[in-house]
Coordinates of C-alpha atoms in Angstrom, one line a residue:
M25 CA -9.0 -41.4 -22.3
A26 CA -7.1 -40.8 -26.1
D27 CA -5.1 -38.0 -25.7
R28 CA -6.1 -34.3 -27.4
F29 CA -3.8 -32.5 -30.0
W30 CA -3.9 -28.8 -30.9
V31 CA -3.8 -28.4 -34.5
G32 CA -4.7 -26.1 -37.0
G33 CA -2.7 -23.2 -35.9
T34 CA -4.3 -19.9 -33.9
G35 CA -7.4 -20.7 -32.5
N36 CA -9.5 -20.9 -29.8
W37 CA -9.6 -23.5 -26.5
S38 CA -13.8 -24.7 -27.3
D39 CA -12.7 -24.5 -30.9
A40 CA -12.4 -28.2 -31.4
T41 CA -14.2 -28.8 -34.3
N42 CA -11.2 -26.6 -35.8
H43 CA -8.6 -27.9 -33.5
W44 CA -8.6 -30.3 -31.3
A45 CA -7.9 -34.5 -33.0
T46 CA -7.2 -37.3 -31.0
S47 CA -3.8 -38.4 -32.6
S48 CA -0.8 -35.8 -33.6
G49 CA -1.5 -34.4 -36.9
G50 CA -5.0 -35.7 -37.2
T51 CA -8.2 -34.8 -38.0
P52 CA -10.2 -32.3 -35.8
D53 CA -13.7 -33.5 -34.2
A54 CA -16.6 -31.6 -32.2
G55 CA -16.3 -34.5 -29.3
N56 CA -12.6 -33.9 -29.1
T57 CA -13.2 -30.9 -26.5
P58 CA -10.6 -31.0 -23.4
D59 CA -11.9 -32.3 -19.6
S60 CA -10.1 -33.4 -16.8
T61 CA -9.5 -37.0 -17.9
H62 CA -7.3 -35.6 -20.9
S63 CA -4.3 -35.1 -22.0
V64 CA -3.0 -32.1 -24.2
T65 CA -0.3 -31.7 -26.5
F66 CA 1.5 -28.8 -28.3
D67 CA 4.0 -30.0 -30.8
I68 CA 5.5 -29.5 -34.1
L69 CA 2.1 -30.7 -36.4
S70 CA -0.2 -27.9 -34.4
H71 CA 1.4 -25.6 -37.2
T72 CA 4.2 -24.6 -39.0
A73 CA 4.4 -21.6 -38.1
A74 CA 3.6 -19.5 -34.3
Y75 CA -0.2 -19.5 -33.4
T76 CA -1.8 -18.3 -31.0
V77 CA -4.6 -20.6 -28.2
T78 CA -7.1 -18.8 -26.9
I79 CA -8.5 -19.6 -23.5
N80 CA -11.7 -18.2 -24.3
A81 CA -13.7 -20.0 -21.9
A82 CA -13.4 -22.0 -19.0
A83 CA -11.0 -25.0 -19.3
S84 CA -9.8 -28.2 -17.9
C85 CA -7.4 -30.4 -18.8
L86 CA -4.8 -33.7 -17.6
D87 CA -1.3 -33.0 -18.6
M88 CA -0.3 -30.4 -20.8
T89 CA 2.8 -30.4 -22.6
C90 CA 4.5 -27.7 -24.9
G91 CA 6.7 -29.6 -26.6
N92 CA 9.2 -28.9 -28.8
P93 CA 7.7 -26.3 -31.7
L94 CA 10.5 -26.6 -34.1
T95 CA 9.1 -23.9 -36.4
G96 CA 6.5 -22.6 -34.8
A97 CA 5.9 -21.6 -31.1
P98 CA 2.6 -21.0 -29.7
T99 CA 1.8 -18.2 -27.9
L100 CA -1.2 -19.5 -24.5
A101 CA -3.4 -16.1 -24.8
G102 CA -7.3 -15.4 -22.7
S103 CA -8.3 -14.6 -19.4
S104 CA -10.7 -17.4 -18.6
A105 CA -9.7 -19.6 -16.5
L106 CA -7.6 -22.8 -16.6
N107 CA -7.5 -25.8 -14.4
V108 CA -4.9 -28.8 -14.5
Y109 CA -5.4 -32.0 -13.0
G110 CA -1.6 -33.0 -13.6
N111 CA 1.2 -31.8 -15.0
L112 CA 2.2 -28.6 -16.6
T113 CA 4.9 -28.4 -19.3
L114 CA 5.8 -25.1 -21.2
V115 CA 8.5 -24.2 -23.6
A116 CA 11.3 -21.8 -23.8
G117 CA 10.6 -19.5 -26.8
M118 CA 6.9 -20.0 -26.0
G119 CA 4.6 -16.7 -26.1
R120 CA 1.5 -15.6 -22.7
T121 CA -0.3 -13.1 -22.9
F122 CA -2.4 -15.2 -21.1
T123 CA -4.1 -13.6 -17.5
G124 CA -6.8 -15.9 -16.4
A125 CA -6.6 -17.9 -13.1
L126 CA -4.5 -21.0 -13.9
S127 CA -5.6 -23.6 -11.1
F128 CA -3.8 -26.9 -10.1
R129 CA -5.9 -29.6 -8.8
A130 CA -4.1 -33.1 -8.8
T131 CA -5.4 -35.3 -6.1
T132 CA -2.6 -37.5 -6.1
T133 CA 1.3 -36.7 -5.4
G134 CA 4.3 -37.0 -7.8
K135 CA 3.1 -34.3 -10.3
V136 CA 5.1 -31.8 -11.8
V137 CA 5.2 -28.5 -12.4
D138 CA 7.8 -26.5 -15.3
F139 CA 7.3 -23.7 -16.6
K140 CA 10.6 -22.9 -18.2
T141 CA 11.3 -19.4 -18.1
I142 CA 7.6 -18.3 -19.1
V143 CA 6.6 -14.8 -17.3
M144 CA 3.1 -15.2 -16.0
A145 CA 0.4 -13.1 -14.6
S146 CA -2.2 -15.2 -13.3
T147 CA -3.5 -16.4 -10.2
I148 CA -1.9 -19.4 -9.9
D149 CA -3.5 -22.1 -6.9
F150 CA -2.7 -25.4 -5.6
S151 CA -5.8 -26.8 -5.0
G152 CA -6.3 -30.1 -5.3
I153 CA -6.9 -32.5 -1.5
G154 CA -4.3 -34.9 -1.9
G155 CA -1.7 -33.5 -4.1
G156 CA 1.8 -32.9 -4.2
W157 CA 3.4 -30.2 -6.7
T158 CA 7.4 -30.1 -7.6
L159 CA 9.1 -27.5 -9.2
E160 CA 11.2 -29.0 -12.4
A161 CA 14.6 -28.5 -11.9
S162 CA 14.8 -26.3 -15.3
S163 CA 11.7 -23.9 -14.6
S164 CA 11.4 -20.8 -12.1
L165 CA 7.8 -19.5 -11.2
N166 CA 8.0 -15.9 -11.6
N167 CA 4.6 -15.0 -11.8
G168 CA 4.9 -11.4 -11.8
S169 CA 3.0 -9.5 -9.2
S170 CA 0.2 -11.8 -9.5
I171 CA -1.2 -13.8 -6.3
L172 CA 0.7 -17.7 -6.0
R173 CA -1.7 -19.3 -3.4
S174 CA -1.0 -22.7 -1.9
T175 CA -4.9 -23.7 -0.7
N176 CA -4.4 -28.0 -0.3
G177 CA -1.5 -30.3 -0.9
S178 CA 2.3 -29.7 -0.7
I179 CA 4.8 -28.0 -3.1
D180 CA 8.3 -28.0 -3.6
T181 CA 9.7 -25.5 -5.2
N182 CA 12.8 -27.5 -5.2
G183 CA 15.3 -25.1 -4.5
R184 CA 13.8 -22.8 -8.0
P185 CA 13.8 -19.2 -7.8
V186 CA 9.7 -17.5 -6.9
T187 CA 8.8 -14.6 -7.9
C188 CA 5.0 -13.6 -7.5
G189 CA 2.8 -10.4 -5.8
T190 CA 1.3 -11.6 -2.8
F191 CA 2.9 -15.3 -1.4
D192 CA -1.3 -16.9 0.2
S193 CA -0.2 -19.7 2.0
S194 CA -3.6 -18.1 4.4
A195 CA -6.3 -21.3 4.1
A196 CA -7.2 -23.0 6.9
N197 CA -6.5 -26.4 5.6
T198 CA -3.9 -28.7 5.9
R199 CA -0.6 -28.2 4.0
T200 CA 2.9 -28.3 3.5
L201 CA 5.6 -26.3 2.2
T202 CA 9.0 -27.2 1.3
L203 CA 11.7 -24.2 0.3
G204 CA 14.5 -26.0 0.0
A205 CA 17.9 -23.9 -0.9
S206 CA 14.8 -21.2 -3.3
Q207 CA 14.8 -17.8 -3.3
I208 CA 11.7 -16.1 -2.9
S209 CA 10.6 -12.7 -4.3
C210 CA 7.4 -11.3 -3.3
T211 CA 5.1 -8.0 -2.0
L212 CA 3.3 -9.9 0.9
W213 CA 4.0 -13.2 2.5
N214 CA 0.5 -14.2 3.6
F215 CA 1.2 -17.4 5.8
S216 CA -1.6 -19.3 8.1
S217 CA -0.7 -21.9 11.6
S218 CA -2.4 -25.5 9.7
V219 CA 1.1 -24.6 7.0
T220 CA 4.4 -27.2 7.2
L221 CA 6.7 -25.5 6.4
N222 CA 10.4 -26.6 5.6
A223 CA 12.4 -24.1 5.4
G224 CA 15.2 -25.4 4.1
T225 CA 18.0 -23.1 3.3
S226 CA 15.6 -20.6 1.4
T227 CA 16.1 -16.5 1.7
I228 CA 13.0 -14.0 1.3
T229 CA 13.0 -11.3 0.0
C230 CA 9.8 -9.5 0.9
S231 CA 9.1 -5.9 1.0
G232 CA 5.8 -5.6 2.6
S233 CA 3.7 -7.0 5.4
F234 CA 5.2 -10.6 6.2
V235 CA 2.9 -12.7 8.1
G236 CA 4.9 -15.4 9.4
A237 CA 2.2 -17.4 11.4
G238 CA 4.7 -18.5 13.9
K239 CA 6.9 -20.1 11.6
T240 CA 10.3 -21.0 11.8
Y241 CA 12.2 -19.6 8.7
Y242 CA 16.2 -19.6 7.6
N243 CA 17.2 -16.2 5.5
C244 CA 14.7 -13.2 5.8
I245 CA 15.6 -9.8 4.2
L246 CA 12.6 -6.6 4.4
T247 CA 12.9 -4.1 1.8
E248 CA 11.1 -1.0 0.7
T249 CA 9.8 1.4 3.3
A250 CA 7.6 0.5 5.5
P251 CA 7.6 -3.5 5.8
N252 CA 6.4 -4.9 8.9
I253 CA 6.3 -8.4 10.4
Q254 CA 3.0 -10.0 12.3
N255 CA 3.1 -12.8 14.6
A256 CA 5.8 -14.6 16.8
N257 CA 8.4 -16.4 14.6
T258 CA 12.2 -17.4 14.4
F259 CA 14.4 -16.7 11.4
T260 CA 18.5 -17.5 11.1
N261 CA 18.8 -14.4 9.7
L262 CA 16.5 -11.4 9.7
T263 CA 17.7 -8.3 7.6
R264 CA 16.1 -5.3 6.9
T265 CA 17.6 -3.5 4.2
A266 CA 17.0 0.8 4.0
T267 CA 16.2 3.2 1.3
D268 CA 17.2 6.6 0.6
T269 CA 14.2 7.9 2.6
V270 CA 13.4 9.6 6.2
T271 CA 10.2 7.4 6.4
D272 CA 11.8 3.8 6.5
S273 CA 10.4 1.6 9.3
L274 CA 10.3 -1.8 10.8
K275 CA 6.9 -2.5 12.7
L276 CA 7.1 -5.8 14.6
Y277 CA 3.7 -7.2 16.1
A278 CA 4.9 -9.6 18.2
N279 CA 8.2 -10.8 19.3
Q280 CA 11.0 -12.1 16.9
V281 CA 13.8 -14.6 17.7
I282 CA 16.8 -14.7 14.9
T283 CA 19.3 -17.8 16.1
D284 CA 22.3 -16.1 14.4
T285 CA 22.3 -12.7 13.1
L286 CA 20.1 -9.1 13.2
T287 CA 21.7 -7.0 10.2
I288 CA 19.1 -3.5 10.5
N289 CA 20.9 -1.1 8.8
G290 CA 19.9 3.0 7.7
Y291 CA 20.6 4.6 4.4
S292 CA 22.7 7.5 6.3
S293 CA 22.5 9.1 9.4
I294 CA 19.8 11.4 7.7
A295 CA 18.1 8.6 5.9
R296 CA 17.7 7.0 9.2
I297 CA 15.2 3.3 9.5
L298 CA 12.8 3.3 12.6
V299 CA 11.9 0.0 14.7
S300 CA 8.9 0.0 16.4
S301 CA 6.3 -1.9 18.4
D302 CA 2.8 -1.6 16.3
N303 CA 1.2 -0.9 19.2
L304 CA 2.6 2.4 21.2
G305 CA 4.0 1.5 24.5
A306 CA 3.5 -2.4 24.3
A307 CA 7.3 -3.3 23.8
R308 CA 8.3 -6.2 21.6
T309 CA 11.4 -8.6 22.7
L310 CA 14.2 -8.7 19.6
T311 CA 16.4 -11.8 20.6
A312 CA 19.7 -12.3 19.0
A313 CA 23.4 -14.2 19.0
T314 CA 24.7 -11.8 17.0
V315 CA 23.4 -8.3 16.4
V316 CA 24.7 -5.7 13.5
V317 CA 22.8 -2.0 13.6
T318 CA 23.7 1.5 11.9
N319 CA 21.4 4.2 11.8
A320 CA 18.7 3.2 13.1
D321 CA 16.3 4.1 16.3
F322 CA 14.1 2.1 18.3
K323 CA 10.8 2.6 20.1
D324 CA 9.2 0.4 22.3
I325 CA 11.4 -2.4 21.7
T326 CA 13.1 -5.0 24.0
G327 CA 16.9 -6.5 23.1
A328 CA 17.6 -10.2 24.2
G329 CA 20.1 -12.9 23.6
A330 CA 23.7 -13.1 23.2
G331 CA 23.7 -9.5 20.8
N332 CA 22.0 -7.3 22.8

């Protein structure tokens, strides 16, 4: 199928009559609206000045490429869904007010996602059955406080930084997540047992609930005032950092194993951390090789391992 090229500057994605051509700088036509079989390109001939493309209705494409605009950087706008069935490549310097759902629906592996440094604000879902996506080496995935969801297929963050609100991989489908040396920052980590996790040497910094699904993690840092850990997980290093408040806590819903260092540091002798079981009177066990603790209190916690 012929590719589609944006022309004519600012407009709505659905307005093929004025904006979609079959060649770079070509003539638009009403019959050129892209679908999942068409790769779309925004390039130097899309417009000579900055312009805005609004996703005004549910849209689909194969690959989406924002090339070097030189004189006119695009802004992606709108709130309708955008479905990408291939690769996605944004360009540094482009704008983004788009808030619609962004779904990656490839059903084959080898797909590349490159957000450059553009901060997104969408629910991003990797959902294609059999799909496989890798973050490009020049990319970071900054999804603000929005949801990043793994529903199907395999994702390789390629050691790149990832920021989101909820990192959601709670669906029951079989899939794989490879983190490498990525630095992950999220509000909620929500996993299911059907995920194959290759944690590498990654660091996950989580400010809320950590639903670990019994997986093995490398570095995990829990922040804010009242995080909790659910399921019986294994960590190489687990760190609870404190804030300047007397209500700081860490609640355990199951036993945890730390193969290297458990670090729990309260803010001060007054602003202490309370480490406790989620169930009063039901002890949880912390097994650790090395333990570093200051300004912390323990309730219904059993220590084990060399660091006990």
